[in-house]
Coordinates of C-alpha atoms in Angstrom, one line a residue:
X1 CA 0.0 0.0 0.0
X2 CA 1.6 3.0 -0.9
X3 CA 1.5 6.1 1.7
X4 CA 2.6 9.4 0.8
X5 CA 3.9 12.2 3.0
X6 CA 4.0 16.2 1.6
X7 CA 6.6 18.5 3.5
X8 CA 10.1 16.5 4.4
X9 CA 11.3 18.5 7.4
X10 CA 12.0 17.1 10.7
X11 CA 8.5 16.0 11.9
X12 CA 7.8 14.5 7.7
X13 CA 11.4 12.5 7.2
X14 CA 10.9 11.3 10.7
X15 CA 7.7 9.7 10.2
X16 CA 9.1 8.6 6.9
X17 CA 11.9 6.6 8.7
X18 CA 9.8 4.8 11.6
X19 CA 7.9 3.4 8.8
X20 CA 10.5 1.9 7.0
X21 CA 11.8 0.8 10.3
X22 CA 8.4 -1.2 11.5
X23 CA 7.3 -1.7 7.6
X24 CA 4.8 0.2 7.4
X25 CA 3.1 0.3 3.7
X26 CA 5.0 -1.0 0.7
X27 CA 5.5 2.2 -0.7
X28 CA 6.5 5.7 0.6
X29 CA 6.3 8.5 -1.9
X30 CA 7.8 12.2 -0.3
X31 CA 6.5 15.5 -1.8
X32 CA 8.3 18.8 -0.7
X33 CA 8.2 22.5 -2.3
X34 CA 11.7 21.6 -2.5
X35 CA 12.5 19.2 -4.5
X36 CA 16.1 18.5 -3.7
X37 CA 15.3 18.0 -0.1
X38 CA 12.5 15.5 -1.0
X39 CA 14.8 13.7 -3.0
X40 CA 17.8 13.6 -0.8
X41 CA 15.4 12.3 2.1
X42 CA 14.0 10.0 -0.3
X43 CA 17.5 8.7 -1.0
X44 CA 18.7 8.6 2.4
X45 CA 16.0 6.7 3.6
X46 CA 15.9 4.2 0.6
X47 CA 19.9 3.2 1.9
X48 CA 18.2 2.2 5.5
X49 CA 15.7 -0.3 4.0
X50 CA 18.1 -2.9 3.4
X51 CA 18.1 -2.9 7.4
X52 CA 14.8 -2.7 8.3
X53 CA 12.1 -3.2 5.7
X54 CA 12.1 -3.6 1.7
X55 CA 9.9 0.0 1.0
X56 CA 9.9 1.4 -2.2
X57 CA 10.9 4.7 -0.8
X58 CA 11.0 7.7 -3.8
X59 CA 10.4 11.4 -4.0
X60 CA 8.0 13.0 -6.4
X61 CA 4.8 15.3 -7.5
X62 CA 1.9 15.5 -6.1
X63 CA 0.8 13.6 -9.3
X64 CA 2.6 10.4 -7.5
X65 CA 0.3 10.4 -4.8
X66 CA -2.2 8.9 -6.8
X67 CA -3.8 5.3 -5.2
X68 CA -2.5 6.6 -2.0
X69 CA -4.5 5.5 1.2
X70 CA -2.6 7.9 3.6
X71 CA -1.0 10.5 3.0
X72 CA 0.4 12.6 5.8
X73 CA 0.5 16.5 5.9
X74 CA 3.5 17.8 7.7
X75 CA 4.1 20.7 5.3
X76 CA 4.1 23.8 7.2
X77 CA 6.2 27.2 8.6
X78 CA 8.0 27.0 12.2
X79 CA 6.8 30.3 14.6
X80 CA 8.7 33.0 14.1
X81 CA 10.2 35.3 17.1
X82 CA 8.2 37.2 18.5
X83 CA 5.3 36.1 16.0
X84 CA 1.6 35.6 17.9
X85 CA 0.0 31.8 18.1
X86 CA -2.5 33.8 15.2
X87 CA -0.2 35.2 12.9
X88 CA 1.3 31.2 12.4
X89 CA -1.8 30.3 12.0
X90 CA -2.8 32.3 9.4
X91 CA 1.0 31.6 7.7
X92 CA 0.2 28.1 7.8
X93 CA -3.4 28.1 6.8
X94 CA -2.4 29.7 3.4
X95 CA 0.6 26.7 3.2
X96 CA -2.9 24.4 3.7
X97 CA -4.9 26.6 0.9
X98 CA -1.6 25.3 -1.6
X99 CA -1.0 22.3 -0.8
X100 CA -4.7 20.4 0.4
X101 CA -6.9 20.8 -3.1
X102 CA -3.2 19.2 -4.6
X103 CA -3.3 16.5 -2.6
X104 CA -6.9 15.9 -2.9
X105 CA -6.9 16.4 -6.4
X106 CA -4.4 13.8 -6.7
X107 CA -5.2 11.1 -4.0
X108 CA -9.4 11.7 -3.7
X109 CA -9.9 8.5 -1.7
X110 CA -6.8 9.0 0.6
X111 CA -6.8 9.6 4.9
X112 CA -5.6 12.8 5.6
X113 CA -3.5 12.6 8.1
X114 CA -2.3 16.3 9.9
X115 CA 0.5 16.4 11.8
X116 CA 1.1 20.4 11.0
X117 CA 0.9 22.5 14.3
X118 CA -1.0 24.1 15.9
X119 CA -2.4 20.6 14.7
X120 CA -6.4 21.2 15.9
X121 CA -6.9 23.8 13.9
X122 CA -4.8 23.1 11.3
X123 CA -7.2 19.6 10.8
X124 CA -10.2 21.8 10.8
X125 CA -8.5 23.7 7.8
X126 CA -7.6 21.0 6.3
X127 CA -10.8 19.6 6.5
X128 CA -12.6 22.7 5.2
X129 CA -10.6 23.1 2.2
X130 CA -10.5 19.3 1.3
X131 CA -14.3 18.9 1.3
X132 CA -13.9 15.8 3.0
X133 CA -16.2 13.9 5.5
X134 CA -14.5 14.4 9.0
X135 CA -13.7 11.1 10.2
X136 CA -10.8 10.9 6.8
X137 CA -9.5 14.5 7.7
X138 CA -7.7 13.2 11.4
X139 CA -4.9 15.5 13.5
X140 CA -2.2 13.5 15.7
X141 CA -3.8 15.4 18.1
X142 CA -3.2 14.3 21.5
X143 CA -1.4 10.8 20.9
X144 CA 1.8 12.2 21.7
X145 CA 0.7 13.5 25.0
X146 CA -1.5 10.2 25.6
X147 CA 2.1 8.4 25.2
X148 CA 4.0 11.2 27.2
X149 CA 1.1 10.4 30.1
X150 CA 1.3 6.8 29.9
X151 CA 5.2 6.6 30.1
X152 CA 5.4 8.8 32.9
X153 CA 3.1 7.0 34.9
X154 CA 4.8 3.9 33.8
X155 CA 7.8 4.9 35.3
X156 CA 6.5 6.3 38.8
X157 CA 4.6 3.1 39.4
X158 CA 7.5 1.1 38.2
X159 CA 5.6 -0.9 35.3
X160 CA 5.8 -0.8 31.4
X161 CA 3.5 2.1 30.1
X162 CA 1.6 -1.0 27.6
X163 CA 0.1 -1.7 30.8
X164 CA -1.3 1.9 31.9
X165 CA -4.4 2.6 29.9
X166 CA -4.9 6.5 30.3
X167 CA -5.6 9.4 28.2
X168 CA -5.1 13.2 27.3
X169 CA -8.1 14.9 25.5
X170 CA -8.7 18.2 24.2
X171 CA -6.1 20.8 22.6
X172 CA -2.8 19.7 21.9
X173 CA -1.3 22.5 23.8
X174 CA -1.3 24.0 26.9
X175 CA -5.1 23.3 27.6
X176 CA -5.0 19.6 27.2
X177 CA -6.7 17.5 29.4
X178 CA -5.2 14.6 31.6
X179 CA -8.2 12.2 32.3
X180 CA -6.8 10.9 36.1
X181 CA -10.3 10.2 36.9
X182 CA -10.7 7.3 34.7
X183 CA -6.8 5.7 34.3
X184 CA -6.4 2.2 34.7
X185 CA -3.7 -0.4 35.2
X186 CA -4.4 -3.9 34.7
X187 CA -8.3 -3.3 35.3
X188 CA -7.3 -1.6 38.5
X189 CA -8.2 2.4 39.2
X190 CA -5.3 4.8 39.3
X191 CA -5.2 5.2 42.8
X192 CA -6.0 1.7 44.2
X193 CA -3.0 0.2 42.0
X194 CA -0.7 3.0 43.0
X195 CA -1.7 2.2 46.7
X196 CA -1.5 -1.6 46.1
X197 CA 1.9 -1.3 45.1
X198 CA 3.5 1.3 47.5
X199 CA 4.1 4.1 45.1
X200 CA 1.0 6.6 45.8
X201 CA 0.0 9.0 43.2
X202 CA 0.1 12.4 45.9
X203 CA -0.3 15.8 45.1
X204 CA 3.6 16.4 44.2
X205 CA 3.8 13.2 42.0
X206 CA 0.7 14.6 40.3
X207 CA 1.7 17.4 39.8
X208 CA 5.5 16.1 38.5
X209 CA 3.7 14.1 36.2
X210 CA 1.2 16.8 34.6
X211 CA 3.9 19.2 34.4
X212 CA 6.1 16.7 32.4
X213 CA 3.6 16.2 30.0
X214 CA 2.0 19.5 29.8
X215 CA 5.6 21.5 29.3
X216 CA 8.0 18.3 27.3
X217 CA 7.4 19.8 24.3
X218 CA 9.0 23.6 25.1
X219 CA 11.6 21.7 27.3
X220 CA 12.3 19.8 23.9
X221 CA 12.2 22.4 21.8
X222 CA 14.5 24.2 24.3
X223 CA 17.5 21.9 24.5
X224 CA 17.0 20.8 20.0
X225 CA 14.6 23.3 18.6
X226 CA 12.4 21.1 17.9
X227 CA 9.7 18.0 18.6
X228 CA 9.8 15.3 15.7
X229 CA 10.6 11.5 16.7
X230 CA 8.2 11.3 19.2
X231 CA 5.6 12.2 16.1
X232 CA 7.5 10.7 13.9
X233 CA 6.7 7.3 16.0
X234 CA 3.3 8.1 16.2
X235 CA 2.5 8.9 12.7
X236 CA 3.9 5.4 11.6
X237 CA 2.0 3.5 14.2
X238 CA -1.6 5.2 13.1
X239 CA -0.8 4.4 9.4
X240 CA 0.0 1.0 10.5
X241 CA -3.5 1.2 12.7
X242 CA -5.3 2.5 9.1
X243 CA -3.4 0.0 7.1
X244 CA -4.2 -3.1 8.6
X245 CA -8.4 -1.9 9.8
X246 CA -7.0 -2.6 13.4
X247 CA -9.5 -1.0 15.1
X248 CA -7.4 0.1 17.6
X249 CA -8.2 3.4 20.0
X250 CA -5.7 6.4 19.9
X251 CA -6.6 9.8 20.9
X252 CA -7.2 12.0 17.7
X253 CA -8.6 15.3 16.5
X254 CA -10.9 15.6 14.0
X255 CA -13.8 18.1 13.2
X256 CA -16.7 17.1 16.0
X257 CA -20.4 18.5 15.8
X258 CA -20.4 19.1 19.5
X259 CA -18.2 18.9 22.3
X260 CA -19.4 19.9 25.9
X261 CA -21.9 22.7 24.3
X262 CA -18.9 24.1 22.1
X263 CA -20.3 23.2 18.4
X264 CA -17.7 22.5 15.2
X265 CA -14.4 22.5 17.1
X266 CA -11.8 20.3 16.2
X267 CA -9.7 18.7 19.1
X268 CA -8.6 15.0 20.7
X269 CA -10.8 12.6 22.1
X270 CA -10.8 8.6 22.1
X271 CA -11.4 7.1 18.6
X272 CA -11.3 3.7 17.1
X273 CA -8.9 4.1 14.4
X274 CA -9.0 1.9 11.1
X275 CA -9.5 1.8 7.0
X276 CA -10.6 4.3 6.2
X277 CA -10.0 6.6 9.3
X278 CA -11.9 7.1 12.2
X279 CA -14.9 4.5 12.7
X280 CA -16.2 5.1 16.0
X281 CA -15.9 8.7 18.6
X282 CA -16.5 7.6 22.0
X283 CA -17.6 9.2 24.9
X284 CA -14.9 9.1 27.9
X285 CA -16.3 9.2 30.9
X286 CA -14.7 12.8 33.1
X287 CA -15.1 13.9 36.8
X288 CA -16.8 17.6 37.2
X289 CA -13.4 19.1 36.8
X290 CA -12.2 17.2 33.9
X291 CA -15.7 17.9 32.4
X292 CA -15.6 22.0 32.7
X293 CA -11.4 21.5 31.9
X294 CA -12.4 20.1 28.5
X295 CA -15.2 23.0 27.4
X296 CA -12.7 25.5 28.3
X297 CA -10.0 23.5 25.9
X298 CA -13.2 23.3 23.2
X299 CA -13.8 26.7 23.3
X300 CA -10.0 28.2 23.5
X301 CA -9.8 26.2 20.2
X302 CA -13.6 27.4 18.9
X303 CA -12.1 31.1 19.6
X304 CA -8.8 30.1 17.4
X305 CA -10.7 29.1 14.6
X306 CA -13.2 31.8 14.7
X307 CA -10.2 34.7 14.6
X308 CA -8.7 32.6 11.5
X309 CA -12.4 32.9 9.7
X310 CA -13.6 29.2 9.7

Protein backbone atom coordinates (compact mmCIF):
# COMPACT_ATOMS: atom_id res chain seq x y z
CA UNK A 1 0.00 0.00 0.00
CA UNK A 2 1.63 3.04 -0.86
CA UNK A 3 1.55 6.06 1.66
CA UNK A 4 2.58 9.43 0.80
CA UNK A 5 3.93 12.25 3.02
CA UNK A 6 4.04 16.18 1.60
CA UNK A 7 6.58 18.54 3.51
CA UNK A 8 10.14 16.47 4.44
CA UNK A 9 11.32 18.47 7.39
CA UNK A 10 12.00 17.06 10.65
CA UNK A 11 8.47 16.02 11.87
CA UNK A 12 7.78 14.51 7.74
CA UNK A 13 11.37 12.48 7.15
CA UNK A 14 10.91 11.27 10.70
CA UNK A 15 7.70 9.71 10.16
CA UNK A 16 9.15 8.61 6.89
CA UNK A 17 11.86 6.61 8.75
CA UNK A 18 9.85 4.76 11.58
CA UNK A 19 7.87 3.38 8.78
CA UNK A 20 10.46 1.85 7.01
CA UNK A 21 11.82 0.80 10.30
CA UNK A 22 8.43 -1.16 11.55
CA UNK A 23 7.30 -1.71 7.58
CA UNK A 24 4.78 0.16 7.41
CA UNK A 25 3.05 0.35 3.71
CA UNK A 26 4.99 -0.95 0.70
CA UNK A 27 5.51 2.17 -0.71
CA UNK A 28 6.53 5.72 0.56
CA UNK A 29 6.28 8.52 -1.93
CA UNK A 30 7.80 12.24 -0.29
CA UNK A 31 6.55 15.49 -1.80
CA UNK A 32 8.28 18.84 -0.70
CA UNK A 33 8.23 22.53 -2.29
CA UNK A 34 11.71 21.65 -2.47
CA UNK A 35 12.47 19.20 -4.54
CA UNK A 36 16.09 18.52 -3.67
CA UNK A 37 15.31 17.99 -0.14
CA UNK A 38 12.48 15.51 -1.04
CA UNK A 39 14.78 13.74 -3.04
CA UNK A 40 17.82 13.60 -0.79
CA UNK A 41 15.38 12.27 2.12
CA UNK A 42 13.97 10.03 -0.28
CA UNK A 43 17.53 8.66 -1.02
CA UNK A 44 18.75 8.59 2.38
CA UNK A 45 15.96 6.75 3.63
CA UNK A 46 15.94 4.23 0.58
CA UNK A 47 19.89 3.17 1.92
CA UNK A 48 18.23 2.20 5.48
CA UNK A 49 15.71 -0.32 4.01
CA UNK A 50 18.12 -2.91 3.42
CA UNK A 51 18.08 -2.93 7.41
CA UNK A 52 14.76 -2.74 8.25
CA UNK A 53 12.09 -3.25 5.69
CA UNK A 54 12.10 -3.62 1.68
CA UNK A 55 9.89 -0.04 1.02
CA UNK A 56 9.93 1.41 -2.19
CA UNK A 57 10.92 4.70 -0.78
CA UNK A 58 10.99 7.69 -3.85
CA UNK A 59 10.37 11.43 -4.01
CA UNK A 60 8.00 12.99 -6.45
CA UNK A 61 4.83 15.28 -7.49
CA UNK A 62 1.86 15.47 -6.09
CA UNK A 63 0.85 13.61 -9.30
CA UNK A 64 2.62 10.39 -7.50
CA UNK A 65 0.27 10.45 -4.79
CA UNK A 66 -2.15 8.91 -6.84
CA UNK A 67 -3.79 5.30 -5.20
CA UNK A 68 -2.48 6.62 -2.02
CA UNK A 69 -4.46 5.50 1.16
CA UNK A 70 -2.56 7.87 3.56
CA UNK A 71 -0.97 10.47 3.02
CA UNK A 72 0.39 12.60 5.83
CA UNK A 73 0.55 16.53 5.86
CA UNK A 74 3.48 17.77 7.71
CA UNK A 75 4.07 20.66 5.31
CA UNK A 76 4.06 23.84 7.23
CA UNK A 77 6.19 27.24 8.62
CA UNK A 78 7.99 27.03 12.16
CA UNK A 79 6.85 30.28 14.58
CA UNK A 80 8.71 32.98 14.12
CA UNK A 81 10.21 35.33 17.15
CA UNK A 82 8.18 37.20 18.48
CA UNK A 83 5.30 36.12 15.96
CA UNK A 84 1.60 35.64 17.92
CA UNK A 85 -0.04 31.76 18.10
CA UNK A 86 -2.55 33.84 15.21
CA UNK A 87 -0.22 35.21 12.86
CA UNK A 88 1.28 31.20 12.45
CA UNK A 89 -1.77 30.32 11.98
CA UNK A 90 -2.83 32.32 9.40
CA UNK A 91 0.98 31.62 7.75
CA UNK A 92 0.24 28.13 7.75
CA UNK A 93 -3.35 28.10 6.79
CA UNK A 94 -2.39 29.74 3.37
CA UNK A 95 0.56 26.71 3.20
CA UNK A 96 -2.87 24.36 3.73
CA UNK A 97 -4.88 26.58 0.88
CA UNK A 98 -1.56 25.29 -1.60
CA UNK A 99 -1.01 22.31 -0.84
CA UNK A 100 -4.66 20.45 0.43
CA UNK A 101 -6.86 20.76 -3.08
CA UNK A 102 -3.22 19.20 -4.64
CA UNK A 103 -3.29 16.48 -2.56
CA UNK A 104 -6.94 15.92 -2.94
CA UNK A 105 -6.91 16.38 -6.41
CA UNK A 106 -4.44 13.76 -6.67
CA UNK A 107 -5.18 11.10 -3.99
CA UNK A 108 -9.36 11.71 -3.67
CA UNK A 109 -9.93 8.53 -1.67
CA UNK A 110 -6.82 8.99 0.59
CA UNK A 111 -6.81 9.63 4.87
CA UNK A 112 -5.63 12.75 5.57
CA UNK A 113 -3.52 12.58 8.12
CA UNK A 114 -2.32 16.35 9.92
CA UNK A 115 0.49 16.37 11.78
CA UNK A 116 1.10 20.37 10.99
CA UNK A 117 0.88 22.51 14.31
CA UNK A 118 -1.02 24.09 15.87
CA UNK A 119 -2.43 20.58 14.69
CA UNK A 120 -6.39 21.23 15.91
CA UNK A 121 -6.88 23.82 13.88
CA UNK A 122 -4.77 23.05 11.33
CA UNK A 123 -7.23 19.62 10.81
CA UNK A 124 -10.23 21.82 10.85
CA UNK A 125 -8.54 23.72 7.82
CA UNK A 126 -7.62 20.96 6.33
CA UNK A 127 -10.84 19.56 6.45
CA UNK A 128 -12.57 22.69 5.17
CA UNK A 129 -10.62 23.10 2.23
CA UNK A 130 -10.48 19.30 1.27
CA UNK A 131 -14.29 18.86 1.27
CA UNK A 132 -13.86 15.81 3.00
CA UNK A 133 -16.21 13.91 5.53
CA UNK A 134 -14.46 14.43 8.96
CA UNK A 135 -13.70 11.11 10.17
CA UNK A 136 -10.80 10.95 6.80
CA UNK A 137 -9.47 14.48 7.72
CA UNK A 138 -7.70 13.22 11.41
CA UNK A 139 -4.94 15.46 13.48
CA UNK A 140 -2.23 13.52 15.71
CA UNK A 141 -3.79 15.42 18.09
CA UNK A 142 -3.22 14.33 21.51
CA UNK A 143 -1.37 10.78 20.92
CA UNK A 144 1.80 12.24 21.72
CA UNK A 145 0.67 13.50 24.96
CA UNK A 146 -1.48 10.21 25.59
CA UNK A 147 2.14 8.43 25.23
CA UNK A 148 3.99 11.15 27.22
CA UNK A 149 1.12 10.40 30.07
CA UNK A 150 1.28 6.83 29.93
CA UNK A 151 5.21 6.64 30.13
CA UNK A 152 5.36 8.80 32.91
CA UNK A 153 3.10 6.95 34.95
CA UNK A 154 4.80 3.88 33.82
CA UNK A 155 7.81 4.95 35.29
CA UNK A 156 6.47 6.25 38.75
CA UNK A 157 4.60 3.10 39.38
CA UNK A 158 7.50 1.08 38.16
CA UNK A 159 5.60 -0.86 35.30
CA UNK A 160 5.76 -0.83 31.45
CA UNK A 161 3.46 2.07 30.08
CA UNK A 162 1.64 -0.97 27.63
CA UNK A 163 0.09 -1.72 30.79
CA UNK A 164 -1.28 1.87 31.91
CA UNK A 165 -4.39 2.62 29.91
CA UNK A 166 -4.87 6.46 30.33
CA UNK A 167 -5.63 9.45 28.19
CA UNK A 168 -5.08 13.19 27.28
CA UNK A 169 -8.06 14.89 25.52
CA UNK A 170 -8.66 18.23 24.19
CA UNK A 171 -6.07 20.82 22.58
CA UNK A 172 -2.80 19.66 21.90
CA UNK A 173 -1.28 22.55 23.80
CA UNK A 174 -1.35 23.99 26.94
CA UNK A 175 -5.10 23.33 27.59
CA UNK A 176 -5.01 19.61 27.22
CA UNK A 177 -6.66 17.53 29.43
CA UNK A 178 -5.16 14.63 31.61
CA UNK A 179 -8.19 12.23 32.29
CA UNK A 180 -6.76 10.91 36.10
CA UNK A 181 -10.32 10.21 36.88
CA UNK A 182 -10.69 7.33 34.73
CA UNK A 183 -6.79 5.68 34.34
CA UNK A 184 -6.44 2.18 34.72
CA UNK A 185 -3.66 -0.43 35.20
CA UNK A 186 -4.37 -3.89 34.68
CA UNK A 187 -8.33 -3.33 35.26
CA UNK A 188 -7.33 -1.59 38.51
CA UNK A 189 -8.16 2.40 39.22
CA UNK A 190 -5.26 4.76 39.34
CA UNK A 191 -5.20 5.24 42.81
CA UNK A 192 -5.96 1.71 44.21
CA UNK A 193 -2.97 0.18 42.01
CA UNK A 194 -0.69 3.00 43.00
CA UNK A 195 -1.65 2.16 46.69
CA UNK A 196 -1.50 -1.61 46.10
CA UNK A 197 1.95 -1.33 45.09
CA UNK A 198 3.50 1.27 47.54
CA UNK A 199 4.12 4.07 45.06
CA UNK A 200 1.03 6.59 45.83
CA UNK A 201 -0.05 8.97 43.23
CA UNK A 202 0.11 12.37 45.88
CA UNK A 203 -0.27 15.78 45.08
CA UNK A 204 3.61 16.41 44.18
CA UNK A 205 3.81 13.23 42.00
CA UNK A 206 0.67 14.62 40.29
CA UNK A 207 1.71 17.44 39.84
CA UNK A 208 5.54 16.11 38.49
CA UNK A 209 3.67 14.12 36.23
CA UNK A 210 1.16 16.79 34.63
CA UNK A 211 3.94 19.24 34.35
CA UNK A 212 6.07 16.69 32.40
CA UNK A 213 3.56 16.17 29.97
CA UNK A 214 2.04 19.51 29.76
CA UNK A 215 5.59 21.47 29.28
CA UNK A 216 7.98 18.30 27.34
CA UNK A 217 7.36 19.84 24.35
CA UNK A 218 9.04 23.55 25.09
CA UNK A 219 11.55 21.68 27.25
CA UNK A 220 12.32 19.85 23.88
CA UNK A 221 12.21 22.41 21.81
CA UNK A 222 14.46 24.24 24.29
CA UNK A 223 17.53 21.86 24.51
CA UNK A 224 16.99 20.82 20.01
CA UNK A 225 14.63 23.25 18.57
CA UNK A 226 12.35 21.05 17.93
CA UNK A 227 9.70 17.99 18.64
CA UNK A 228 9.82 15.34 15.74
CA UNK A 229 10.63 11.50 16.69
CA UNK A 230 8.20 11.27 19.16
CA UNK A 231 5.55 12.16 16.12
CA UNK A 232 7.54 10.68 13.88
CA UNK A 233 6.72 7.25 15.95
CA UNK A 234 3.32 8.14 16.23
CA UNK A 235 2.49 8.92 12.73
CA UNK A 236 3.95 5.45 11.57
CA UNK A 237 2.02 3.53 14.20
CA UNK A 238 -1.64 5.25 13.15
CA UNK A 239 -0.77 4.45 9.40
CA UNK A 240 -0.01 0.98 10.46
CA UNK A 241 -3.46 1.24 12.74
CA UNK A 242 -5.32 2.54 9.12
CA UNK A 243 -3.44 -0.01 7.11
CA UNK A 244 -4.19 -3.09 8.65
CA UNK A 245 -8.41 -1.89 9.78
CA UNK A 246 -6.96 -2.59 13.39
CA UNK A 247 -9.55 -0.97 15.11
CA UNK A 248 -7.45 0.12 17.63
CA UNK A 249 -8.20 3.41 20.01
CA UNK A 250 -5.73 6.44 19.86
CA UNK A 251 -6.59 9.78 20.89
CA UNK A 252 -7.17 12.01 17.72
CA UNK A 253 -8.56 15.29 16.54
CA UNK A 254 -10.92 15.63 14.03
CA UNK A 255 -13.82 18.15 13.18
CA UNK A 256 -16.68 17.11 15.99
CA UNK A 257 -20.38 18.49 15.77
CA UNK A 258 -20.37 19.14 19.47
CA UNK A 259 -18.15 18.86 22.35
CA UNK A 260 -19.40 19.92 25.91
CA UNK A 261 -21.89 22.70 24.33
CA UNK A 262 -18.93 24.10 22.06
CA UNK A 263 -20.27 23.18 18.40
CA UNK A 264 -17.74 22.51 15.17
CA UNK A 265 -14.35 22.48 17.06
CA UNK A 266 -11.78 20.32 16.16
CA UNK A 267 -9.73 18.66 19.12
CA UNK A 268 -8.61 15.00 20.71
CA UNK A 269 -10.84 12.60 22.10
CA UNK A 270 -10.78 8.61 22.11
CA UNK A 271 -11.41 7.08 18.63
CA UNK A 272 -11.33 3.71 17.08
CA UNK A 273 -8.92 4.06 14.35
CA UNK A 274 -9.03 1.87 11.07
CA UNK A 275 -9.46 1.76 6.99
CA UNK A 276 -10.61 4.32 6.17
CA UNK A 277 -10.05 6.55 9.32
CA UNK A 278 -11.86 7.10 12.18
CA UNK A 279 -14.86 4.46 12.68
CA UNK A 280 -16.22 5.09 15.98
CA UNK A 281 -15.95 8.73 18.60
CA UNK A 282 -16.49 7.64 22.01
CA UNK A 283 -17.62 9.21 24.93
CA UNK A 284 -14.86 9.12 27.95
CA UNK A 285 -16.27 9.24 30.90
CA UNK A 286 -14.71 12.84 33.14
CA UNK A 287 -15.11 13.85 36.78
CA UNK A 288 -16.80 17.64 37.23
CA UNK A 289 -13.36 19.08 36.80
CA UNK A 290 -12.16 17.19 33.92
CA UNK A 291 -15.72 17.86 32.44
CA UNK A 292 -15.58 21.96 32.67
CA UNK A 293 -11.37 21.46 31.86
CA UNK A 294 -12.39 20.14 28.49
CA UNK A 295 -15.15 23.00 27.42
CA UNK A 296 -12.66 25.50 28.29
CA UNK A 297 -9.98 23.52 25.93
CA UNK A 298 -13.20 23.35 23.23
CA UNK A 299 -13.76 26.67 23.34
CA UNK A 300 -9.97 28.16 23.47
CA UNK A 301 -9.79 26.17 20.17
CA UNK A 302 -13.64 27.40 18.88
CA UNK A 303 -12.15 31.13 19.56
CA UNK A 304 -8.75 30.11 17.36
CA UNK A 305 -10.66 29.07 14.58
CA UNK A 306 -13.17 31.79 14.66
CA UNK A 307 -10.20 34.66 14.57
CA UNK A 308 -8.73 32.62 11.52
CA UNK A 309 -12.45 32.87 9.66
CA UNK A 310 -13.63 29.18 9.70
Amino acid sequence: MKVGIVGTGAVGSSAAYAMVMAGVGSELVLVDLNARLAQAQAEDLLHATPFAHALRVRAGHYEDLVGAAIVVIAAGVNQQPGETRLELLGRNARVFEDVIPKTVAAAPEAVLLIATNPVDIMTQVAQRLSGLPPERVIGSGTILDTARFKALLGEHLGISPFSVHAYVLGEHGDSEVLVWSEARVGGVGLAEFAQQVGRPLGPEVRARIDDGVRRAAYRIIEGKGATYYGIGAGLARLCQAILADERAVFTLSILNPEVEGVPQVALSLPRVLGWGGVVHTLTPTLDPEEHRALRQSAELLKRAAQELGF
